[in-house]
Coordinates of C-alpha atoms and ligand atoms in Angstrom, one line a residue:
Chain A
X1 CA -3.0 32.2 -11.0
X2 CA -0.3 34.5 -10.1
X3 CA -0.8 33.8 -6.5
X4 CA -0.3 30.5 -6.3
X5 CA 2.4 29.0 -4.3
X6 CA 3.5 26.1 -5.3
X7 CA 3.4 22.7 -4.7
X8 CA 0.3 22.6 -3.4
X9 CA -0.9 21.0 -0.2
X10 CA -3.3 18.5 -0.5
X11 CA -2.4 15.9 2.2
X12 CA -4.2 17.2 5.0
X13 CA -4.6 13.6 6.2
X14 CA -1.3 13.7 7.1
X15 CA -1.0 16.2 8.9
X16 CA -2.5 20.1 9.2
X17 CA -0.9 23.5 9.4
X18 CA -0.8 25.0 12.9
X19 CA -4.3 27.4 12.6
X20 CA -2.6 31.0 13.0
X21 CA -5.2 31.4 15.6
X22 CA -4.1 28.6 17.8
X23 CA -0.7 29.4 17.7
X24 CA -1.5 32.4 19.2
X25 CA -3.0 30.9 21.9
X26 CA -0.2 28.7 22.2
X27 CA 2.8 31.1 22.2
X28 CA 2.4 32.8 25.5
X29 CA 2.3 29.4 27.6
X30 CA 6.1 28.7 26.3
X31 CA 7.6 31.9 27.2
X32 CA 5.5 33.1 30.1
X33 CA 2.9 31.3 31.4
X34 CA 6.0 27.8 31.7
X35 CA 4.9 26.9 34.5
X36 CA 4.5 23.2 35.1
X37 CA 0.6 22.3 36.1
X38 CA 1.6 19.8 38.5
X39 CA 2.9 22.0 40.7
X40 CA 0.3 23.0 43.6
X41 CA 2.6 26.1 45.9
X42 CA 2.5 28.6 43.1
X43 CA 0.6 30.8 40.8
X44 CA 3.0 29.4 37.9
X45 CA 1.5 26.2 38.5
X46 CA -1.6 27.4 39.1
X47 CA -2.2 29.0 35.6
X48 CA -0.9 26.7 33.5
X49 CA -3.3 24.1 35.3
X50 CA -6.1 26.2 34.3
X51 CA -5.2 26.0 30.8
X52 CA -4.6 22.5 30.6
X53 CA -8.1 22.4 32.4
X54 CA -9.6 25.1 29.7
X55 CA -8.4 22.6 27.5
X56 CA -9.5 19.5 28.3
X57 CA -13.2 20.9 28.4
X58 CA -12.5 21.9 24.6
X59 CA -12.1 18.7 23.9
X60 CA -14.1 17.0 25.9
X61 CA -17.1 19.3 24.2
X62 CA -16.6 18.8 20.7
X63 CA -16.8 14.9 21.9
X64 CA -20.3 16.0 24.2
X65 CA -17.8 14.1 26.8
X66 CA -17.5 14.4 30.6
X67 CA -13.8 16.1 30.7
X68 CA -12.4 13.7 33.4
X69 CA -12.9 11.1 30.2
X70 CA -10.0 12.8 28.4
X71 CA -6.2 11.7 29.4
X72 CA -3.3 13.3 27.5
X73 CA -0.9 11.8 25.7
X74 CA 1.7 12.5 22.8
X75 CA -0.7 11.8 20.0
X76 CA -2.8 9.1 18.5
X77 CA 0.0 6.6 18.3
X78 CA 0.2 6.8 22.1
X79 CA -3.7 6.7 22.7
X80 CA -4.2 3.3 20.3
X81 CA -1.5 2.0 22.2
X82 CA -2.4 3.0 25.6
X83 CA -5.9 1.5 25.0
X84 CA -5.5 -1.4 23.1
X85 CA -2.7 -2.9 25.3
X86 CA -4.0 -1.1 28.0
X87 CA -7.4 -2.7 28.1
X88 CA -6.1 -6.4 26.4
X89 CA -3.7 -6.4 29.8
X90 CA -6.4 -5.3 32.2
X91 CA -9.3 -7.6 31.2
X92 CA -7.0 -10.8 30.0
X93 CA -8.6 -12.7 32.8
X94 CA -11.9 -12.6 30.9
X95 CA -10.3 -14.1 27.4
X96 CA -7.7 -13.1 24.9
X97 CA -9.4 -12.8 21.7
X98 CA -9.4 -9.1 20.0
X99 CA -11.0 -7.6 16.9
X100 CA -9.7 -5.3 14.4
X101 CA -9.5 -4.5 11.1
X102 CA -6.8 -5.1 7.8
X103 CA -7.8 -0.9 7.1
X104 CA -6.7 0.2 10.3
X105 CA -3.3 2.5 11.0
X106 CA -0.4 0.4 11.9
X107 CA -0.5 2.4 15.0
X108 CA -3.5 -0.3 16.1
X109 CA -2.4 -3.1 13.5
X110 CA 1.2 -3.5 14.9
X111 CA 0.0 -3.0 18.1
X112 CA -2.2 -5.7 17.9
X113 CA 0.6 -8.0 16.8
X114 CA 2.4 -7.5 19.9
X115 CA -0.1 -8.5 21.7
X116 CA -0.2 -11.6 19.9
X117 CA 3.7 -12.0 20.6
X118 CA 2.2 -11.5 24.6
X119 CA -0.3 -14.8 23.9
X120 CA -3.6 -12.5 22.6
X121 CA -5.4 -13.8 19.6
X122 CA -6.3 -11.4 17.1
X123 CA -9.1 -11.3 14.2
X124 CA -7.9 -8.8 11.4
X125 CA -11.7 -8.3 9.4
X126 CA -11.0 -8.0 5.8
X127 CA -13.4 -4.8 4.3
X128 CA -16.1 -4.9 1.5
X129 CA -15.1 -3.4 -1.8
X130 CA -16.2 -0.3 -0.5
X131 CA -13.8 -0.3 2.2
X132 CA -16.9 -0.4 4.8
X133 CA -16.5 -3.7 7.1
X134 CA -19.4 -6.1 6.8
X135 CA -21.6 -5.7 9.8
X136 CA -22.7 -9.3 9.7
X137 CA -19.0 -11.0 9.1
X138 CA -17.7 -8.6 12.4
X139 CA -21.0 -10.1 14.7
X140 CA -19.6 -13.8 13.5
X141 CA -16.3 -13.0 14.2
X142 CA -17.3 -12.5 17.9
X143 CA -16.1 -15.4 20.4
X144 CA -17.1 -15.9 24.2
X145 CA -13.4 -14.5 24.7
X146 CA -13.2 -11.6 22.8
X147 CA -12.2 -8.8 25.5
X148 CA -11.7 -6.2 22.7
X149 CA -12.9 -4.3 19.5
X150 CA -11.1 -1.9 17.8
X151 CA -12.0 -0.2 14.5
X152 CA -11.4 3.3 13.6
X153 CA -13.3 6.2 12.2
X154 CA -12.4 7.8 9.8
X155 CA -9.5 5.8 6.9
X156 CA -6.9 7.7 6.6
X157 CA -6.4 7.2 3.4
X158 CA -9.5 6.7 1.8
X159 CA -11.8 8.6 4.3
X160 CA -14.3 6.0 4.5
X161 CA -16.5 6.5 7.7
X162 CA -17.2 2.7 9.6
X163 CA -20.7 2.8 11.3
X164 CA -19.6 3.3 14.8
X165 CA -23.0 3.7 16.8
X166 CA -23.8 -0.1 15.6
X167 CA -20.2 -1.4 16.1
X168 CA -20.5 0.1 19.5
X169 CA -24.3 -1.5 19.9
X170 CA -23.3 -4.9 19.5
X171 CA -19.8 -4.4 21.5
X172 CA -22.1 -3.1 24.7
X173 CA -24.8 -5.4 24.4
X174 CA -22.0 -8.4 24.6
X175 CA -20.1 -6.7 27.2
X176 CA -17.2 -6.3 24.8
X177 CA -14.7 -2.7 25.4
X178 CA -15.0 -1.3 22.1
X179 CA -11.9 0.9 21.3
X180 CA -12.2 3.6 18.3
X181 CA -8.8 5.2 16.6
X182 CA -11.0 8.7 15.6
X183 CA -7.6 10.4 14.5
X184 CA -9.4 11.7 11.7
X185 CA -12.6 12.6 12.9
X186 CA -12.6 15.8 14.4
X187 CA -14.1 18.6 12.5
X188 CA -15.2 16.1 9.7
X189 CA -17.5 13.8 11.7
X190 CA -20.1 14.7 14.3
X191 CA -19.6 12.7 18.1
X192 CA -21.8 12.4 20.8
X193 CA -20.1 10.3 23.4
X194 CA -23.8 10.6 24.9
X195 CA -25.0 8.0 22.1
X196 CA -22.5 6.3 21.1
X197 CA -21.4 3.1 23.0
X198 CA -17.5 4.1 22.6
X199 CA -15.6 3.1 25.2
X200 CA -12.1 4.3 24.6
X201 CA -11.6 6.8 21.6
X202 CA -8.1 8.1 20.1
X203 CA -7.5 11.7 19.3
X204 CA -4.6 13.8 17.8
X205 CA -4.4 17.1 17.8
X206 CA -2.3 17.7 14.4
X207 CA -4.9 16.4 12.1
X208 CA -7.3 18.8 13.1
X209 CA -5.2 22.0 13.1
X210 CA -3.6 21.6 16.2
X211 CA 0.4 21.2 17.0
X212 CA 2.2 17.7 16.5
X213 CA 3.2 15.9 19.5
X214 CA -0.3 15.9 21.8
X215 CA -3.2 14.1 21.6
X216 CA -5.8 12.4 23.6
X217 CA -7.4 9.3 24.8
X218 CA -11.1 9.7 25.8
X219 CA -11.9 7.0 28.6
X220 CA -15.2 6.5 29.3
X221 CA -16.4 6.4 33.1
X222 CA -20.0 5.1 32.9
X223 CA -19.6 1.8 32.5
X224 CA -16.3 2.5 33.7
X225 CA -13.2 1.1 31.8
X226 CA -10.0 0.3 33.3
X227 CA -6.6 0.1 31.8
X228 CA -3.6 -0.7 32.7
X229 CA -0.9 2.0 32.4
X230 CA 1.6 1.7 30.0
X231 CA 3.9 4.8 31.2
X232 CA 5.1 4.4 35.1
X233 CA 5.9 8.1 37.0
X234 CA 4.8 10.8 38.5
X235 CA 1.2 9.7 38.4
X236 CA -0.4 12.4 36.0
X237 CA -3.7 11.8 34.2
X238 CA -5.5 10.1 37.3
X239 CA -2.1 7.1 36.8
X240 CA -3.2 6.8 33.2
X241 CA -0.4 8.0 31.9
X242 CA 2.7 9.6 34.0
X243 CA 4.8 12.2 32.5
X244 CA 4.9 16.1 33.0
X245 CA 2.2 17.8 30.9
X246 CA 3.3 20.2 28.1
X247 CA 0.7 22.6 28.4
X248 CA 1.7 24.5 25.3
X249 CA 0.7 21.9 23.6
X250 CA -2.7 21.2 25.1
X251 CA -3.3 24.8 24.7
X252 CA -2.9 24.3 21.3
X253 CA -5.2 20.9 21.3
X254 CA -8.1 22.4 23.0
X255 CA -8.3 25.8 20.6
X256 CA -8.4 23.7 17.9
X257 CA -10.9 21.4 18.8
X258 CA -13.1 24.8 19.9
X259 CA -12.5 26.0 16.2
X260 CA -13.3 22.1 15.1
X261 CA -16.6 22.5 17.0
X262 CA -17.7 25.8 16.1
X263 CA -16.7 25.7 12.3
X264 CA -17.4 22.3 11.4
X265 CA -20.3 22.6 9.8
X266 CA -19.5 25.5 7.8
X267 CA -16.2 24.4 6.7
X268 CA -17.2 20.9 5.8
X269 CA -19.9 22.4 3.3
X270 CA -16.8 24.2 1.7
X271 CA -14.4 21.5 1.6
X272 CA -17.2 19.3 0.3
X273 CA -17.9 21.9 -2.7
X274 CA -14.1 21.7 -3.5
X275 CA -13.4 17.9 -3.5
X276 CA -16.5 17.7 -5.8
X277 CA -15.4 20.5 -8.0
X278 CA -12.1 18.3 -7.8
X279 CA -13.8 15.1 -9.0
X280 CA -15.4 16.4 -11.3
X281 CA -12.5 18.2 -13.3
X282 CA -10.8 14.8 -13.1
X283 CA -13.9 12.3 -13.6
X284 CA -14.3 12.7 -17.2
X285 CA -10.5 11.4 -18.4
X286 CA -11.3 7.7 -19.2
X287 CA -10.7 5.1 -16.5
X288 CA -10.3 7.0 -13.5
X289 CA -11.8 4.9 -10.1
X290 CA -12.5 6.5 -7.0
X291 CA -11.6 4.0 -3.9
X292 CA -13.7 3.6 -1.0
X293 CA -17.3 4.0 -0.8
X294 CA -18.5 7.6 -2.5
X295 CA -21.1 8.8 -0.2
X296 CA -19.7 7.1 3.4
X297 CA -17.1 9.3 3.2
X298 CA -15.3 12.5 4.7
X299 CA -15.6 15.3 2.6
X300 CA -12.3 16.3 2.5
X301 CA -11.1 12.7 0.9
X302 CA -10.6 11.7 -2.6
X303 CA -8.7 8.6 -3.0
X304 CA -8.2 7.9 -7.1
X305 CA -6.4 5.5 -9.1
X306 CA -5.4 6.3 -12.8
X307 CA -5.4 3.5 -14.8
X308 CA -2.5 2.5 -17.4
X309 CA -0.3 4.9 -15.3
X310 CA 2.5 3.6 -13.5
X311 CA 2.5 5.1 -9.1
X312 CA 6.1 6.4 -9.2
X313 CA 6.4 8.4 -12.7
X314 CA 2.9 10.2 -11.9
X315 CA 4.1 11.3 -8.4
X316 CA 6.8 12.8 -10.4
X317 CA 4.7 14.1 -13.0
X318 CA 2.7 16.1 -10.3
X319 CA 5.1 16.8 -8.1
X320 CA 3.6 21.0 -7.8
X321 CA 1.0 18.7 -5.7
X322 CA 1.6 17.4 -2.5
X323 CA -0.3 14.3 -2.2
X324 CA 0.1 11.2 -0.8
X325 CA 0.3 7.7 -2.9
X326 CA -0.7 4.5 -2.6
X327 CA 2.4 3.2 -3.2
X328 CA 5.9 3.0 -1.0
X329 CA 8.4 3.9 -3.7
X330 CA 11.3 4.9 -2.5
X331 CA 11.9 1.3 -0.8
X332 CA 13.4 -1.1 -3.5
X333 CA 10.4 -3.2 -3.7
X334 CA 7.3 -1.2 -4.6
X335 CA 4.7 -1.7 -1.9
X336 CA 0.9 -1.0 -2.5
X337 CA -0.9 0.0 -0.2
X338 CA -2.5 -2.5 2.3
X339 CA -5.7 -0.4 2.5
X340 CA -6.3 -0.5 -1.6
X341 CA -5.1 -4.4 -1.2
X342 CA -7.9 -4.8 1.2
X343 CA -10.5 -3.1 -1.0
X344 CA -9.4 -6.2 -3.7
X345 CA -7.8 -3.5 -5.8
X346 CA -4.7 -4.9 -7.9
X347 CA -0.8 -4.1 -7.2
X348 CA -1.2 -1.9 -10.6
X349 CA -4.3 -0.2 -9.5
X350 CA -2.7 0.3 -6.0
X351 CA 0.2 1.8 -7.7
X352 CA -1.4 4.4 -9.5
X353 CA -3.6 6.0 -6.8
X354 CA -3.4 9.2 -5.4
X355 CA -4.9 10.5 -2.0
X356 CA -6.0 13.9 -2.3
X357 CA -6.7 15.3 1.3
X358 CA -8.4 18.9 1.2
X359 CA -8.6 21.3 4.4
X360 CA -9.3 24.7 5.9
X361 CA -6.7 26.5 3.3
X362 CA -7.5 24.7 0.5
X363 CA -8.8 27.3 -2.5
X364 CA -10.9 27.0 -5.5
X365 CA -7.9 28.2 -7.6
X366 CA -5.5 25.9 -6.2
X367 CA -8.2 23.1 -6.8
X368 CA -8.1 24.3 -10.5
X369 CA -4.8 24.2 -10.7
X370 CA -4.7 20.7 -10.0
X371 CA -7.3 19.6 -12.1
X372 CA -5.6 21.0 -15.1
X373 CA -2.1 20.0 -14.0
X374 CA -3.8 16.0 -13.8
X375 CA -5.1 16.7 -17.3
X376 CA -2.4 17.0 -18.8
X377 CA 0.3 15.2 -16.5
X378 CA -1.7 11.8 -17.0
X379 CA -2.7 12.8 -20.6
X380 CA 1.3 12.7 -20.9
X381 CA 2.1 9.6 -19.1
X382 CA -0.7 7.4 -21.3
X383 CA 0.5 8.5 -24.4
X384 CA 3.9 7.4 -23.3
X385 CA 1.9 3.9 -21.8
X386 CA 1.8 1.2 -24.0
X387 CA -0.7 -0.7 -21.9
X388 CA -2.8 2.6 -22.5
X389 CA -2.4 2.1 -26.6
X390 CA -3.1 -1.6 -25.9
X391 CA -6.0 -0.6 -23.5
X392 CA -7.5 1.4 -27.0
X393 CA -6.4 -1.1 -29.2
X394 CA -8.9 -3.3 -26.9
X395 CA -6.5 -5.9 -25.8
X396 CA -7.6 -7.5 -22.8
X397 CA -4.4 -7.0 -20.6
X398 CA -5.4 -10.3 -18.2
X399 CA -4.5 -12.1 -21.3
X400 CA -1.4 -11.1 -22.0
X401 CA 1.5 -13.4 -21.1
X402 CA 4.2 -11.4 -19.9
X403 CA 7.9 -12.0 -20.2
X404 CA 8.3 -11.8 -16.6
X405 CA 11.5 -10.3 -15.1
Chain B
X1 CA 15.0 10.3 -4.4
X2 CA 17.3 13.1 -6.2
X3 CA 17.5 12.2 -9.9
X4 CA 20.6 12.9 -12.2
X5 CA 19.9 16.4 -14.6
X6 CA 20.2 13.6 -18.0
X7 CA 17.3 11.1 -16.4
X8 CA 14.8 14.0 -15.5
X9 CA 15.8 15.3 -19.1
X10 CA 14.8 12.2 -20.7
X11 CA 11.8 12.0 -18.0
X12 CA 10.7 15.6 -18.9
X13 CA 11.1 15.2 -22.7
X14 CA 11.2 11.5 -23.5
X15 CA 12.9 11.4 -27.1
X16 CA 11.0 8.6 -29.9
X17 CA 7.7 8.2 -28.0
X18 CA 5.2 6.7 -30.3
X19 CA 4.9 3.1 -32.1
X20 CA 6.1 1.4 -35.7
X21 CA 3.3 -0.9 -37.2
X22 CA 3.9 -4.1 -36.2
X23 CA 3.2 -6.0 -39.1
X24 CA 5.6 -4.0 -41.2
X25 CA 9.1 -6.0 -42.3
X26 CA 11.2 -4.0 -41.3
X27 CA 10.0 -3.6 -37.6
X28 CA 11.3 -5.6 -34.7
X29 CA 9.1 -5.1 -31.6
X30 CA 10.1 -5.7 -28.1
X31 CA 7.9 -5.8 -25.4
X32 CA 9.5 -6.9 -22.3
X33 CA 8.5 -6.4 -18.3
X34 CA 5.0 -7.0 -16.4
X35 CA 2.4 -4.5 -15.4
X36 CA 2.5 -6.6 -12.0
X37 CA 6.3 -5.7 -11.4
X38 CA 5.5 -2.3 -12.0
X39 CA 6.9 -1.8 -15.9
X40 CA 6.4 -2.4 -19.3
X41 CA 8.7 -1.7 -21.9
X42 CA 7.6 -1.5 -26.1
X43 CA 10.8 -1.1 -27.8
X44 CA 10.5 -0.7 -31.6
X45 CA 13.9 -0.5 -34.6
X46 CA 13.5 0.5 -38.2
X47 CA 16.1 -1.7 -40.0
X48 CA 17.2 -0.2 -43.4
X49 CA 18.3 -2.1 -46.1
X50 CA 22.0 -2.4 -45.0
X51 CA 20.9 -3.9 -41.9
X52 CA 21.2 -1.0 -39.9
X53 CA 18.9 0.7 -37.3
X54 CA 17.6 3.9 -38.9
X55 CA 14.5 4.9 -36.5
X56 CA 13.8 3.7 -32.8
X57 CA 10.5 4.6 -31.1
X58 CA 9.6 3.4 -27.8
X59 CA 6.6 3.1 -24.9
X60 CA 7.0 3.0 -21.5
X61 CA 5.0 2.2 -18.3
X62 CA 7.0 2.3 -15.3
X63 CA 8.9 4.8 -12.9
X64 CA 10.7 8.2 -14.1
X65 CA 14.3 5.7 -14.4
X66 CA 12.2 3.5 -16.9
X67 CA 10.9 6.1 -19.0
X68 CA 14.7 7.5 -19.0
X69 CA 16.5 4.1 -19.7
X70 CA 14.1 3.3 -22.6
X71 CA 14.1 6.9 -23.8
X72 CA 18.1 7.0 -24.0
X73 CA 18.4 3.6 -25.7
X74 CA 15.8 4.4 -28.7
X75 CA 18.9 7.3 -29.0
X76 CA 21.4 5.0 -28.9
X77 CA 20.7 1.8 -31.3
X78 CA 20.0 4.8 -34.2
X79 CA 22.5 4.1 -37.0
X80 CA 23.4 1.2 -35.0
X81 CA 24.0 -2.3 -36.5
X82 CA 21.9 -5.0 -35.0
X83 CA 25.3 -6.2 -33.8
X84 CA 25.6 -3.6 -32.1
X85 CA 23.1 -2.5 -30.6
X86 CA 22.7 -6.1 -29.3
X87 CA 26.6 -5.3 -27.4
X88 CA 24.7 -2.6 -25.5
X89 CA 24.8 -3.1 -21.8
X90 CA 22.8 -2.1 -19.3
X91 CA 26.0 -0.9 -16.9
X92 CA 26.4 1.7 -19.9
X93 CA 22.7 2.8 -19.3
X94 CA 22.8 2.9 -15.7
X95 CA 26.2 4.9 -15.8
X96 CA 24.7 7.1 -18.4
X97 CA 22.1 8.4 -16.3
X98 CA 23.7 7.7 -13.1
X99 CA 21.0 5.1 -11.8
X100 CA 20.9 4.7 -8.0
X101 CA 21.2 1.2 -7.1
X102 CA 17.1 0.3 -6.5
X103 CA 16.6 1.4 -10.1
X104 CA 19.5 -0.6 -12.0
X105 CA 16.3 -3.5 -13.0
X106 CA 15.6 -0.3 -15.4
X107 CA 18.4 -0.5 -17.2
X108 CA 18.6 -4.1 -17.3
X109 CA 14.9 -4.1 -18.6
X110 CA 15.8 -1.9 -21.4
X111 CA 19.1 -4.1 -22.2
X112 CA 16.3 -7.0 -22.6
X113 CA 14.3 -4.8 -24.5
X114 CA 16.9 -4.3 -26.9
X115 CA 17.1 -7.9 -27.5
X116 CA 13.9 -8.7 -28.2
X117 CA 13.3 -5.8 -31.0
X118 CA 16.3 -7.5 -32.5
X119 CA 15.3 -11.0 -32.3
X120 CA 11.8 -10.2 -33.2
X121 CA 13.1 -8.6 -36.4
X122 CA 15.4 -11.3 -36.9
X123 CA 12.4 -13.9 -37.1
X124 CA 10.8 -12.2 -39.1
X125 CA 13.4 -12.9 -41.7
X126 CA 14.2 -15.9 -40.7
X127 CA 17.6 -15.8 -39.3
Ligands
PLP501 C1 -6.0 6.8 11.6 C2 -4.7 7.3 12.3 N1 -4.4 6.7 13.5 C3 -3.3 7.1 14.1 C4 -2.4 8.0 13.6 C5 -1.2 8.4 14.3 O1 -1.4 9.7 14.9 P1 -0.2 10.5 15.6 O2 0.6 11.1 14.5 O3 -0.9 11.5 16.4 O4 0.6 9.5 16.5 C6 -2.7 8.6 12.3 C7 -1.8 9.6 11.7 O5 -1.1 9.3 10.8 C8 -3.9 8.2 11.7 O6 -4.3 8.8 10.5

């Protein structure tokens, strides 16, 4: 254990280290390959269009995409909101009803209410228990005027995967653009732009070991979909979306989605052994849930709530881990999280989750570690929880009136 | 959120953690708060003879400043009349442990938790 450096990252989901190997790759493009790839009269230019060329193949491949398909952008933020208002503005003339999802990033879900404030009308689909949506409810949520789907991937924060190749299905076969946020896909799910009937897809490059600041929106060019441009300039990305392009940065995209595509398989097999080694270390202390569906799910994921132990004081009982929770406490009302709401779990149960997000430099000792540190950290916290001693005494706590406050 | 060194003491090593029987005389049980709102408070006294507080023991469900307002008040009601431990405020807590403003409900809740240990002791004796 003596090698251990603490905390310990486990919140890959937001965000990944830069893999050593791509920021080796990326290094040389700041200092001496600068050059801007817009510019057409010199070698400087020349080069760094190649990269950014290099690139967009990368990740174009790892999608089995055509590589004109991939714009840039600043990141998956910018690619939901490119395509979403992008495509709502372009095909308003056919209706203005649009599809999405309560589970979905507020990248797509406040983006969607601004298209409301513009006159679109948007169905938010509520999710099963096992935060999957249900295939039938999304078909009768379909109206003669709905221009637009758009459900993601991959949760972010319980790493339940949607069923994407018969979302897209029904979207083709009614003519509806079918938008997916796949922020969290890369590396963890396989894509095959081939089969599925995607027509717009969002990509980021941090998630997936890459730098912050770039990512991609994959457009697809048979059937062709148009969009209307939400950045006005220079003209780069075919008019998509103006702006000079940070090569650096693309450099960096397009390693890591090579390294996505080539270790994939290997790497989800290990992450897979350790987020099971993981659950099972925890599984055994009495009323511990997992959230979101066990087996349509990233491998990297494990979304838990501890019963009978308040959000805030566990976060601070395991602070050596770096997790996310499902609860917003540091604002002075405690938020749960809309995702857990969704799934019908309660403001306590919401509370007292914890994301655990493994990746590429995650380690069976560090797993370890964690398991015993949420031994005894939540041992801890129940003896100190009096609904815990009612919980044993077998009071049923929905029947308790509470002095409320 | 940066925490005062007293409330992570009392967070780290809550002092009087564990539970009185109920049923005995000389118990006054407080439970106070909600699970919903995110705490629940168990405050118990051991009243002596000469009407004064002899033991405290207390549970808590709720954020690190709960655990700390509840652990520092089962400290101060000991050897306390039911008087006054009844005059404790929750501005003293809060001061105590230096509170920051989104967490002074803590200390309010463990003012309120105060009184009900002393006025479910005092019906049990009919006063
Ligand atoms: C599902 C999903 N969509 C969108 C985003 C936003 O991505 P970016 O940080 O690249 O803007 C994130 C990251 O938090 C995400 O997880």
């Amino acid at each position: 254990m003596s090698q251990l450096k603490l905390p310990i990252y486990l919140d890959y989901s937001a965000t990944t280290p830069v893999d050593p190997r791509v920021a080796a790759k990326m290094i040389p493009y700041l200092t001496e390959q600068f050059g801007n790839p817009a510019s057409r009269s010199h070698s400087f230019g020349w080069t760094a269009e190649e990269a950014v060329e290099n690139a967009r193949a990368e990740v174009a491949k790892l999608l089995n995409a055509d590589p004109k398909e991939i714009v840039w952008t600043s990141g998956a933020t910018e690619s939901d909101n490119l395509a979403i208002k992008g495509a709502a503005q372009f095909y308003k003339s056919r209706g203005k009803h649009i599809i999405t999802v309560k589970t979905e990033h507020k990248a797509v879900l406040d983006t969607c209410r601004e298209l409301e404030r513009q006159g679109f009308e948007v169905t938010y689909l509520g999710v099963q228990e096992n935060g999957l949506i249900d295939i039938e409810e999304f078909k009768a949520a379909i109206r003669p005027d709905t221009i637009l789907v758009s459900v993601m991937y991959v949760n972010n924060e319980i790493g339940v995967i949607q069923d994407i190749p018969q979302i897209g299905e029904i979207c083709r076969e009614k003519g509806i653009i079918f938008h997916v946020d796949a922020t969290q896909a890369p590396g963890k799910v396989k894509m095959d732009m081939n089969v599925l009937k995607v027509d717009l897809m969002s990509l980021s490059a941090h998630k997936a070991y890459g730098p912050k600041g770039i990512g991609a929106l994959y457009v697809r060019r048979k059937p062709r979909v148009r969009l209307e441009a939400q950045m006005h300039g220079g003209g780069h990305e075919r008019g998509f979306r103006s702006g000079t392009l940070p090569t650096h940065q693309i450099v960096g995209m397009g390693e890591a989605f090579r390294l996505a595509r080539e270790e994939m398989d290997s790497e989800s097999e290990r992450i897979r052994m350790l987020r099971d080694r993981l659950w099972n270390g925890i599984k055994d202390m009495e009323e511990v849930y997992i959230n979101g569906d066990i087996d349509q799910r990233v491998p990297h994921n494990l979304n838990v709530s501890f019963n009978f132990v308040e959000g805030e004081s566990l976060i601070m009982a395991i602070k050596d881990l770096a997790v996310s929770s499902g609860s917003a406490c540091t604002s002075a009302s405690l938020e749960p999280s809309y995702v857990l709401r969704a799934l019908g779990r309660n403001d306590e149960m919401a509370h007292s989750s914890i994301r655990f997000t493994l990746g590429r430099f995650t380690t069976e000792e560090e797993i370890d570690f964690a398991i015993a540190l949420l031994k005894d950290k939540i041992g801890k916290l129940r003896e100190l929880s009096p609904l815990w001693e009612m919980f044993k005494e077998g009071v049923d706590l929905n029947s308790v009136q509470w002095a409320a406050h | 959120m940066a925490y005062s060194d007293k409330l992570m003491d009392h967070y780290e090593n809550p002092r009087n953690v564990g539970s009185f029987e109920k049923g005995d005389d000389s118990v006054g049980t407080g439970m106070v708060g909600a699970p919903a709102c995110g705490d629940v408070m168990k405050l118990q006294i051991k009243v002596n003879a000469d009407g004064v507080i002899e033991d405290a023991k207390f549970k808590t469900y709720g954020c690190g400043s709960a655990i700390a307002s509840s652990s520092l008040v089962t400290e101060w009601v000991k050897g306390k009349s039911l008087d006054e431990a009844m005059a404790i405020k929750n501005t003293a807590i809060a001061e105590e442990l230096a509170l920051p403003p989104v967490k002074i409900h803590c200390s309010i809740l463990a003012e309120d938790a105060i009184k009900a240990a002393v006025s479910d002791y005092k019906q049990k004796h009919g006063k």
